[in-house]
Short mmCIF file of N, CA and C and ligand atoms in Angstrom, two decimals:
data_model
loop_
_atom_site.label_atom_id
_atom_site.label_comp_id
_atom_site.label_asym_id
_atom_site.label_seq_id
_atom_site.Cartn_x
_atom_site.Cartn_y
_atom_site.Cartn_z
N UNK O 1 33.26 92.11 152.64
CA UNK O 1 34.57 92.64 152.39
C UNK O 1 34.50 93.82 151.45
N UNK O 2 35.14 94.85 152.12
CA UNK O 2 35.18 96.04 151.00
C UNK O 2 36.85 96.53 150.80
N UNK O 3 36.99 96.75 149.53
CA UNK O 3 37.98 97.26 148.72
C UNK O 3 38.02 98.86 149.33
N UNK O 4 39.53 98.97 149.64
CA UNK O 4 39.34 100.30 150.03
C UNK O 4 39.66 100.75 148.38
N UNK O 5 39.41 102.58 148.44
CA UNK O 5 39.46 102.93 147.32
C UNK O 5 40.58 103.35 146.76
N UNK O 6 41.07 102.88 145.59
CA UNK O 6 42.65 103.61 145.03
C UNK O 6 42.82 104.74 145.39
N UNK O 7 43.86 105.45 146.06
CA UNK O 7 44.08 106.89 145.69
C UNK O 7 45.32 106.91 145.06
N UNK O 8 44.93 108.04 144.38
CA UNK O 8 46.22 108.49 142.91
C UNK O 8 47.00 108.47 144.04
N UNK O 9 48.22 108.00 143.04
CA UNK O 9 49.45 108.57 143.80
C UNK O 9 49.47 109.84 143.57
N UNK O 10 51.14 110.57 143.68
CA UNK O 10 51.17 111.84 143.80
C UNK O 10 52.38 111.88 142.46
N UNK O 11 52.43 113.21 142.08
CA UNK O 11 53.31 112.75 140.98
C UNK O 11 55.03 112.38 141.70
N UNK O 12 55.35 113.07 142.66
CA UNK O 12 56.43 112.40 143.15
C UNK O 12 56.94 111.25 143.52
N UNK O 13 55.99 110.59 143.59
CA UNK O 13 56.25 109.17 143.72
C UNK O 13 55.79 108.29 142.81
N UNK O 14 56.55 108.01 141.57
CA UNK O 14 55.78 107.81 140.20
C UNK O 14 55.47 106.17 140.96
N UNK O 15 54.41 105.51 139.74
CA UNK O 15 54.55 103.90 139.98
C UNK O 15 56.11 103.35 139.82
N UNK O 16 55.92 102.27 140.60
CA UNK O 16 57.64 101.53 140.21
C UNK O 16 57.42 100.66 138.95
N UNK O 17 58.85 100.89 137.71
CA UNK O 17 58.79 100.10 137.16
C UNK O 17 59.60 98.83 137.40
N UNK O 18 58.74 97.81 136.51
CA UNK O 18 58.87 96.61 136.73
C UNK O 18 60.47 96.22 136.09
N UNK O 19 60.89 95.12 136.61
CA UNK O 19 62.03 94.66 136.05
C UNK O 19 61.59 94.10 134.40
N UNK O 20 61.27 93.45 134.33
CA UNK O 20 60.52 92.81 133.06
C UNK O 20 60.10 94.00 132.27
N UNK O 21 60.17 95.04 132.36
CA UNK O 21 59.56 96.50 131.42
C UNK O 21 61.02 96.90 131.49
N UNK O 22 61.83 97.32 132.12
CA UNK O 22 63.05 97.40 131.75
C UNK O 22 63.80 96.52 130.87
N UNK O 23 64.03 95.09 131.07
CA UNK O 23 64.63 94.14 130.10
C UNK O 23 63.83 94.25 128.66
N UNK O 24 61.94 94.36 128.78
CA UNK O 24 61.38 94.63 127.33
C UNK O 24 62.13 95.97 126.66
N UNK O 25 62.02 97.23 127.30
CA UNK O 25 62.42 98.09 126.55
C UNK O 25 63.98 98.28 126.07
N UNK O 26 65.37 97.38 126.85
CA UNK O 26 66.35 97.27 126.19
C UNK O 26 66.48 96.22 125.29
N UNK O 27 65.67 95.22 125.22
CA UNK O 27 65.39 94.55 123.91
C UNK O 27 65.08 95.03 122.76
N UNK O 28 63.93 96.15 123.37
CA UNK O 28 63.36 97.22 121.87
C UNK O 28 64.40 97.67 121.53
N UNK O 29 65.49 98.52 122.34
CA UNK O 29 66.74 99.10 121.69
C UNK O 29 67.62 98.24 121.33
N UNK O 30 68.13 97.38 121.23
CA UNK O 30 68.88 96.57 120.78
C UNK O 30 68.53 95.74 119.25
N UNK O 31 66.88 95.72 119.27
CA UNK O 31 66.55 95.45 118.20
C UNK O 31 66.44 96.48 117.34
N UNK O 32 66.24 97.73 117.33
CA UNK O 32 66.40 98.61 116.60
C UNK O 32 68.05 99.50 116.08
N UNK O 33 68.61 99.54 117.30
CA UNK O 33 70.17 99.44 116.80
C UNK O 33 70.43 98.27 115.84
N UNK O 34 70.18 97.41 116.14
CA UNK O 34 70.33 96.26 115.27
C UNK O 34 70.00 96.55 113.70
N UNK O 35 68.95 96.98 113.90
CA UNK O 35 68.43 97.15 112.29
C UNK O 35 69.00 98.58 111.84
N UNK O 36 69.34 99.43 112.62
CA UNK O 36 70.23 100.84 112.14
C UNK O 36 70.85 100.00 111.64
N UNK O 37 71.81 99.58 112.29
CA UNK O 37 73.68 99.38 111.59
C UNK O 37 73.23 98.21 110.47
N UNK O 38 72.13 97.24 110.31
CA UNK O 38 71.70 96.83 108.80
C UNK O 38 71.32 97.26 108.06
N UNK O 39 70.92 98.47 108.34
CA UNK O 39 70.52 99.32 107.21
C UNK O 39 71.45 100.15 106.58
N UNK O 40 72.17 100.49 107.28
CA UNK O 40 73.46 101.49 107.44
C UNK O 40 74.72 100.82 106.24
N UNK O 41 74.94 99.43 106.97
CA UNK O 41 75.99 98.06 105.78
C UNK O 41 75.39 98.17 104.71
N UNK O 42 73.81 98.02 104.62
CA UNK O 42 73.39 97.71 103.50
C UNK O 42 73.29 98.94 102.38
N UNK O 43 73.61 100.33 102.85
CA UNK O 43 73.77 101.18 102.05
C UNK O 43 74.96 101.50 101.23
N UNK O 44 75.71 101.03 102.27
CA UNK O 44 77.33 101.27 101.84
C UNK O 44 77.77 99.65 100.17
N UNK O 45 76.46 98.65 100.61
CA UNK O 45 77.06 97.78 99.90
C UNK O 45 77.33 98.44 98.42
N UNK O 46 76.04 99.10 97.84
CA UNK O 46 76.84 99.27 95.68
C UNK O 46 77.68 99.91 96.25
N UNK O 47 78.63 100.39 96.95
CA UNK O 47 79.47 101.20 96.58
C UNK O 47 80.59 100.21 95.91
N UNK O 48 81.74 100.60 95.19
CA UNK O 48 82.38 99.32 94.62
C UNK O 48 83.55 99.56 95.58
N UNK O 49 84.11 98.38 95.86
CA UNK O 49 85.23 97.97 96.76
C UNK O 49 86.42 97.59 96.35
N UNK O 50 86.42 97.82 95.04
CA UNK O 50 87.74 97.38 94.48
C UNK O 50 88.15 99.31 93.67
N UNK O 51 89.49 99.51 94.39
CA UNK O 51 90.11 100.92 93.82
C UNK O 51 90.00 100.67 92.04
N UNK O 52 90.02 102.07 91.86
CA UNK O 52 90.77 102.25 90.22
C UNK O 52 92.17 102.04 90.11
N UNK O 53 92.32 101.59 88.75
CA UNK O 53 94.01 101.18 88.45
C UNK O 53 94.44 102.05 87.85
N UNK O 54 95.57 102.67 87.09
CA UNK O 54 95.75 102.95 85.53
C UNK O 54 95.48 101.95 84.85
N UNK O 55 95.54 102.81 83.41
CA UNK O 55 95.25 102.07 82.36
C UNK O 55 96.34 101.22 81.69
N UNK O 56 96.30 100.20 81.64
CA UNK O 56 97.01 98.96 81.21
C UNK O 56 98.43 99.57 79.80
N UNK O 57 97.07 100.62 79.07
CA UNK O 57 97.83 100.78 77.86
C UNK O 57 98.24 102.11 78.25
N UNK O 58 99.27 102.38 77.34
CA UNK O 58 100.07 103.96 77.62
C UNK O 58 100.73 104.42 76.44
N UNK O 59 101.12 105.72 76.50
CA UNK O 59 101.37 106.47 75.29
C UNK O 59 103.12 106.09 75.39
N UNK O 60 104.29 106.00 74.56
CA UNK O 60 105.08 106.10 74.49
C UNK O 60 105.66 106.74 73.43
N UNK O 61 106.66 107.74 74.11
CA UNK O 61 107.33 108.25 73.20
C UNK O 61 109.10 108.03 73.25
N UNK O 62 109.25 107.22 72.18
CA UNK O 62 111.28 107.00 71.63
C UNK O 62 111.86 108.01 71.78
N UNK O 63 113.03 108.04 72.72
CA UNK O 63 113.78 108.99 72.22
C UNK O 63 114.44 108.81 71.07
N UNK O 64 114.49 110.31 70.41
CA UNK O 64 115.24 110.07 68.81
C UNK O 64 117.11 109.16 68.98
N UNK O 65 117.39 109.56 70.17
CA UNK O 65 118.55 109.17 70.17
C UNK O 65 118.97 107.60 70.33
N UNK O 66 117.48 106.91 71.12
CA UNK O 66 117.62 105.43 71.45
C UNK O 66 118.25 104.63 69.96
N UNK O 67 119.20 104.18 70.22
CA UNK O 67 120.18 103.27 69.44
C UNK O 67 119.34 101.79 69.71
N UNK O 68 119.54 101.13 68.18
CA UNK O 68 118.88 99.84 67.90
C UNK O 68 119.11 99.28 69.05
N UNK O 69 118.36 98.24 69.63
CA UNK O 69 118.26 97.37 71.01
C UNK O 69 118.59 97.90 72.25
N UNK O 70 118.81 99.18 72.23
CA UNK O 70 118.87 99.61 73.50
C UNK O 70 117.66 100.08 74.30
N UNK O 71 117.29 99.62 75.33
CA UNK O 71 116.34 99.24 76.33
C UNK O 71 115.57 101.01 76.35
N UNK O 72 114.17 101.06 76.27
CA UNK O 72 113.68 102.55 76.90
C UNK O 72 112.81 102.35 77.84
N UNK O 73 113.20 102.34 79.48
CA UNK O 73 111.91 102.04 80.06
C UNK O 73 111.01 103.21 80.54
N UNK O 74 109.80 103.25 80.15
CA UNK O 74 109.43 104.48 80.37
C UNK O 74 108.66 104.16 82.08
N UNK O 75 109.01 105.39 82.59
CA UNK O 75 108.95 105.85 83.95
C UNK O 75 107.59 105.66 84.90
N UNK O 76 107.37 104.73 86.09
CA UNK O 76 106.52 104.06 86.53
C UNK O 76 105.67 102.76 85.57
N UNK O 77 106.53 102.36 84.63
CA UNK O 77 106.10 101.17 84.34
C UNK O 77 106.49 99.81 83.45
N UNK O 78 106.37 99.08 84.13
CA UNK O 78 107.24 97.68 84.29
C UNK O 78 107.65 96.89 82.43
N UNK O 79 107.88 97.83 81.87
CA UNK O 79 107.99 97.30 80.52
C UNK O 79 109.54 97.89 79.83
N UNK O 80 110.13 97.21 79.15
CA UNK O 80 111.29 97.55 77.95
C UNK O 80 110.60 97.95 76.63
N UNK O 81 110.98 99.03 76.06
CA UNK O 81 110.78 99.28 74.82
C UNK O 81 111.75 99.48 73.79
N UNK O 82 112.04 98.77 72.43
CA UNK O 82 113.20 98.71 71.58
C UNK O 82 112.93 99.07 70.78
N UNK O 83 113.48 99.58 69.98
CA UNK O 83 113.99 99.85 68.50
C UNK O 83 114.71 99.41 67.34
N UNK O 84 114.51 98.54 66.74
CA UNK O 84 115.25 98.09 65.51
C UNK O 84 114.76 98.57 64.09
N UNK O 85 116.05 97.80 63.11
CA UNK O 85 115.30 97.94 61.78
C UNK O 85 114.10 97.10 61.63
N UNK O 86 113.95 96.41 62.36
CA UNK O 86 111.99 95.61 62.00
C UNK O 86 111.25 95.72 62.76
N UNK O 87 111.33 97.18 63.49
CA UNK O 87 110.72 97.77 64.17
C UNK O 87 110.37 98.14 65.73
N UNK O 88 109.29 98.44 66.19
CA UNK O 88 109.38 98.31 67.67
C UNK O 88 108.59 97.61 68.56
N UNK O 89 109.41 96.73 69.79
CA UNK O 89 108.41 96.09 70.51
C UNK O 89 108.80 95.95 71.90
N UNK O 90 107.60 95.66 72.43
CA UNK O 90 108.13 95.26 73.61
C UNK O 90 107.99 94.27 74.74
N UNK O 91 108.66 94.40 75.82
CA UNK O 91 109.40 93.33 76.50
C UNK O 91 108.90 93.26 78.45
N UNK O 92 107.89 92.36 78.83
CA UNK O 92 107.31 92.63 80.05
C UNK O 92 108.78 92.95 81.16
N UNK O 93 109.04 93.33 81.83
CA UNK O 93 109.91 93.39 82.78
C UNK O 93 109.18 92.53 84.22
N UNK O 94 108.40 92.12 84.36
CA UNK O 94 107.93 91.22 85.50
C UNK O 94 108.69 89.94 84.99
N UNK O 95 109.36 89.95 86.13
CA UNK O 95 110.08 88.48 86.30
C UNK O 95 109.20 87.02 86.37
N UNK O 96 109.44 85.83 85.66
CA UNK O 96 108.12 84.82 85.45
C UNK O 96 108.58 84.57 86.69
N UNK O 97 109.36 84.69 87.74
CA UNK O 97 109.53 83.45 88.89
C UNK O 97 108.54 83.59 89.88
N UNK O 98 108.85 85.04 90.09
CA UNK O 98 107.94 85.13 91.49
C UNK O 98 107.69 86.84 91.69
N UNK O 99 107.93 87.77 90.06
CA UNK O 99 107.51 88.89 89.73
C UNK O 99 107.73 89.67 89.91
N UNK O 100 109.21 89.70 90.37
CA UNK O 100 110.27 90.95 90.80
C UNK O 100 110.69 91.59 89.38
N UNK O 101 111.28 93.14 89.41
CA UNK O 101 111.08 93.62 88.34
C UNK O 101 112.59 93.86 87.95
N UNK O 102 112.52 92.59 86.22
CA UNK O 102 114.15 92.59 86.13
C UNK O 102 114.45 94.02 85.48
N UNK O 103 116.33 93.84 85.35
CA UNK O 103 116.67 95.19 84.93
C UNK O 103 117.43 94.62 83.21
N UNK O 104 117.00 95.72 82.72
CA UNK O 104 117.59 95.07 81.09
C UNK O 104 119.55 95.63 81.37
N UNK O 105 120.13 94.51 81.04
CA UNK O 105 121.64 94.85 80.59
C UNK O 105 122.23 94.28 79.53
N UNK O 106 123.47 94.30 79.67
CA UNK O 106 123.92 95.00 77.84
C UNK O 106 123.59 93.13 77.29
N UNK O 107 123.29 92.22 77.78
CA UNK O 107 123.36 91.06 77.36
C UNK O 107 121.44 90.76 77.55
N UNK O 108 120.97 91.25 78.03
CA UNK O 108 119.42 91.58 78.09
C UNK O 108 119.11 91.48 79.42
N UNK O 109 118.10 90.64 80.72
CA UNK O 109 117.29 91.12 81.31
C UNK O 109 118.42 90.29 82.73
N UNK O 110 118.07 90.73 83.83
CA UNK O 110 118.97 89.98 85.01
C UNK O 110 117.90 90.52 86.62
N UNK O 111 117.49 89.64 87.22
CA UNK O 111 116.52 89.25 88.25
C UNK O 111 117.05 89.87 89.35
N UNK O 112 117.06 90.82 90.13
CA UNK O 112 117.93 91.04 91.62
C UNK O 112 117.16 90.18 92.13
N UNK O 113 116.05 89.70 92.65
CA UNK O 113 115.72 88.99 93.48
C UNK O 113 115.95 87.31 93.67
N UNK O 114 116.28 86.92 92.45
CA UNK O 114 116.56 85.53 92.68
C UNK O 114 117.52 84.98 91.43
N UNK O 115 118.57 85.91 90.99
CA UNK O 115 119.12 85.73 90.02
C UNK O 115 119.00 85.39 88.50
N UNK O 116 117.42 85.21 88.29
CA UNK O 116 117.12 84.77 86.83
C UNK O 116 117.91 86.15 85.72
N UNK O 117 118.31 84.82 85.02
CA UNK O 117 118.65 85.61 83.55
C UNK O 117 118.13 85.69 82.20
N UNK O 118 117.97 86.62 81.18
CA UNK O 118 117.13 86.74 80.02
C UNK O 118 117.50 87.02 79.07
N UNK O 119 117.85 86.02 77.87
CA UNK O 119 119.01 87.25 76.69
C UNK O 119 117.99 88.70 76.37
N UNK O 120 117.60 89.17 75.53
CA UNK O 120 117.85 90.64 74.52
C UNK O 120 116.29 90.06 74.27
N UNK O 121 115.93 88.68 73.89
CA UNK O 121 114.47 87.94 73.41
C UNK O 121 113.71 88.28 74.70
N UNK O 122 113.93 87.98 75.69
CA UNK O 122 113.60 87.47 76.80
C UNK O 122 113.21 86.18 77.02
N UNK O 123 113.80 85.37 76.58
CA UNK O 123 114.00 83.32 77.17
C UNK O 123 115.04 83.45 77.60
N UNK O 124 115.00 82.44 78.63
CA UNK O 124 115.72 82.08 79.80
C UNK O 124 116.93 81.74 80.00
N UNK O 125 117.69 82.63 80.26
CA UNK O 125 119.02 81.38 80.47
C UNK O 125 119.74 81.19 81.47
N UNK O 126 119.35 81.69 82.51
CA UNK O 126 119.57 80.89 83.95
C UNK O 126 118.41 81.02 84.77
N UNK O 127 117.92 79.82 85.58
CA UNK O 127 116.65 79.82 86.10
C UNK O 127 117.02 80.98 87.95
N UNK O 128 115.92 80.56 88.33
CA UNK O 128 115.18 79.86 88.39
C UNK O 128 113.99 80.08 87.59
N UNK O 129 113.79 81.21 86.88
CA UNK O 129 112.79 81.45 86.34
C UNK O 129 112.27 80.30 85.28
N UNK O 130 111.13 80.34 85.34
CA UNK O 130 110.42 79.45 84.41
C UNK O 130 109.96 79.10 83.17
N UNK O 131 109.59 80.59 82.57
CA UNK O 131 109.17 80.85 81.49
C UNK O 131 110.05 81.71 80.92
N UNK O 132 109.85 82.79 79.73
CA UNK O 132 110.73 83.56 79.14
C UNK O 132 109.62 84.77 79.50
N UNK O 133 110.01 85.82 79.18
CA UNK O 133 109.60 87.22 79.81
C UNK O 133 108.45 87.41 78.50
N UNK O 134 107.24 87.94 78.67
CA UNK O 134 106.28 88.45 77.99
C UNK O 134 106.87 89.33 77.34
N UNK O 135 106.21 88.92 75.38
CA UNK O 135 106.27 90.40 74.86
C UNK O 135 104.83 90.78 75.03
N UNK O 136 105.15 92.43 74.61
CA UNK O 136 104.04 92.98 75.28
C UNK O 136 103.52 93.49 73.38
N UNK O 137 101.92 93.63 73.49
CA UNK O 137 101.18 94.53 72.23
C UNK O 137 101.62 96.40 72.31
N UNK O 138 102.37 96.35 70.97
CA UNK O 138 102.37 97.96 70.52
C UNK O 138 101.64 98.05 69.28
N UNK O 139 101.02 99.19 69.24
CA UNK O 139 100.24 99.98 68.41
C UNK O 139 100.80 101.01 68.21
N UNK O 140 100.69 101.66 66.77
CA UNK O 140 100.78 102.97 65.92
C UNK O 140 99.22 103.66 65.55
N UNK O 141 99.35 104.64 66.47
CA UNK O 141 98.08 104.70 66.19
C UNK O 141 97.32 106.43 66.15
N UNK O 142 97.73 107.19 64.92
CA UNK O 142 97.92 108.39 64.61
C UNK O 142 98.55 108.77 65.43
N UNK O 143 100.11 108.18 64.74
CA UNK O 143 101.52 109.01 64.61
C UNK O 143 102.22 108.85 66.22
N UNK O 144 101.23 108.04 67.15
CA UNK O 144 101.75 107.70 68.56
C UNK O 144 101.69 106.20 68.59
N UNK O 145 103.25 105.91 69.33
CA UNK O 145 102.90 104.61 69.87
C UNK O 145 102.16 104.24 71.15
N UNK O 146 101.54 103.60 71.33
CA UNK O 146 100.80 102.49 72.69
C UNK O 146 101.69 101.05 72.56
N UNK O 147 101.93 101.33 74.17
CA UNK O 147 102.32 99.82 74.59
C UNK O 147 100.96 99.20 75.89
N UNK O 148 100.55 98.13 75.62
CA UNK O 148 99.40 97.71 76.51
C UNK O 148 100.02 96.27 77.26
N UNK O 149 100.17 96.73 79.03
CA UNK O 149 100.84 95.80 79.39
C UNK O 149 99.98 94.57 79.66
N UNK O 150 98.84 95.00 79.51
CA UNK O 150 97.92 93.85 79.65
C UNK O 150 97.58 92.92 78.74
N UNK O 151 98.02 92.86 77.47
CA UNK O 151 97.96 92.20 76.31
C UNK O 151 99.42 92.01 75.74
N UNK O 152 99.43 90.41 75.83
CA UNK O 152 100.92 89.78 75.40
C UNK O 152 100.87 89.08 74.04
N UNK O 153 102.02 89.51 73.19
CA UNK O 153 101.62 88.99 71.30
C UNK O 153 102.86 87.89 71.81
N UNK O 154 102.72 87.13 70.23
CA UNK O 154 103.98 86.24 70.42
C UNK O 154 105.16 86.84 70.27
N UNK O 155 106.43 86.12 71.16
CA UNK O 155 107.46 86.64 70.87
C UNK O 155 108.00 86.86 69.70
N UNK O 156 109.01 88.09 68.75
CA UNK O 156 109.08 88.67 67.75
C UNK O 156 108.31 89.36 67.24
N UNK O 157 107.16 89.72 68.03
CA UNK O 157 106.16 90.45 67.16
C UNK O 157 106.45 92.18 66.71
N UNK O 158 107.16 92.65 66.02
CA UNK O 158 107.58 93.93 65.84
C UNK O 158 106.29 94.69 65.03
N UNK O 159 106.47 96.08 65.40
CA UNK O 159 105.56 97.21 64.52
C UNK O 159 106.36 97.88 63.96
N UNK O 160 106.35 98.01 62.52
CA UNK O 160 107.17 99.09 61.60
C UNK O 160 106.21 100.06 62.18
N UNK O 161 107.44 101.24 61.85
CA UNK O 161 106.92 102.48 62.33
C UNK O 161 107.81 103.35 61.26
S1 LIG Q 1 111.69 86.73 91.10
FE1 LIG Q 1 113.11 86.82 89.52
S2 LIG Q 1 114.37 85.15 89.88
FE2 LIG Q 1 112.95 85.05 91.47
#
């Protein structure tokens, strides 16, 4: 028995590929996409995912004209600021119920969202609210006040100024 002899093909008629060399080489791509887009997540992870806030604390300035206990809320943020003779402090405006933002009136704080009421102190006197309204920390602190809504003193806590 004799083997006849290979002849080259021609280039036009390449060899056929196999099914099994097709399924290997979309495995290769799939495993390598694979590891792109893990590499890709894994770059993006330090980035930090939580936004910047403002800052808790803020500059306030009284108007000269604000009359003892009358309310100053300064503009984009959720706080009352007063004036008396024993000084100045202030008063969270987040409602304890469920954190709607009350409005101070001439008898002190009143809830649109669920009717809670607050004398001039901020404790409670019609619910549903739960607690009495946060005072908030002021500082004097070369010749400016800071109110920091993120830090609550006990109620009455005034700053001569
Ligand atoms: S949120 Fe203020 S009474 Fe409900």
């Amino acid at each position: 028995m004799s083997e006849e002899p290979k002849t080259p093909r021609s280039r036009l008629e390449p060899e056929p590929v196999s099914r099994r060399d097709v399924l290997g080489l979309m495995s290769l791509w799939a495993a390598a996409s694979a590891m792109f887009f893990a590499l890709v997540g894994m770059l993006r992870l330090p980035k930090a995912a939580v936004l910047s806030s403002p800052s808790k604390r803020f500059r306030v300035s009284l108007p000269q004209t604000l009359a003892a206990g009358e309310a100053f809320t300064p503009v984009g943020r959720n706080v009352a600021v007063y004036r008396d003779e024993q000084g100045v402090y202030a008063i969270s405006r987040v409602c304890t119920h469920l954190g709607c933002i009350v409005k101070p009136t001439a008898e002190g704080f009143e809830c649109p969202c669920h009717g809670s009421r607050y004398d001039r102190d901020g404790v409670v006197t019609k619910g549903p609210a739960p607690r009495p309204l946060e005072w908030l920390a002021v500082k004097e602190q070369g010749g400016a006040l800071y109110v920091d809504e993120g830090a609550s003193v006990a109620a009455g806590t005034k700053v001569k100024v």
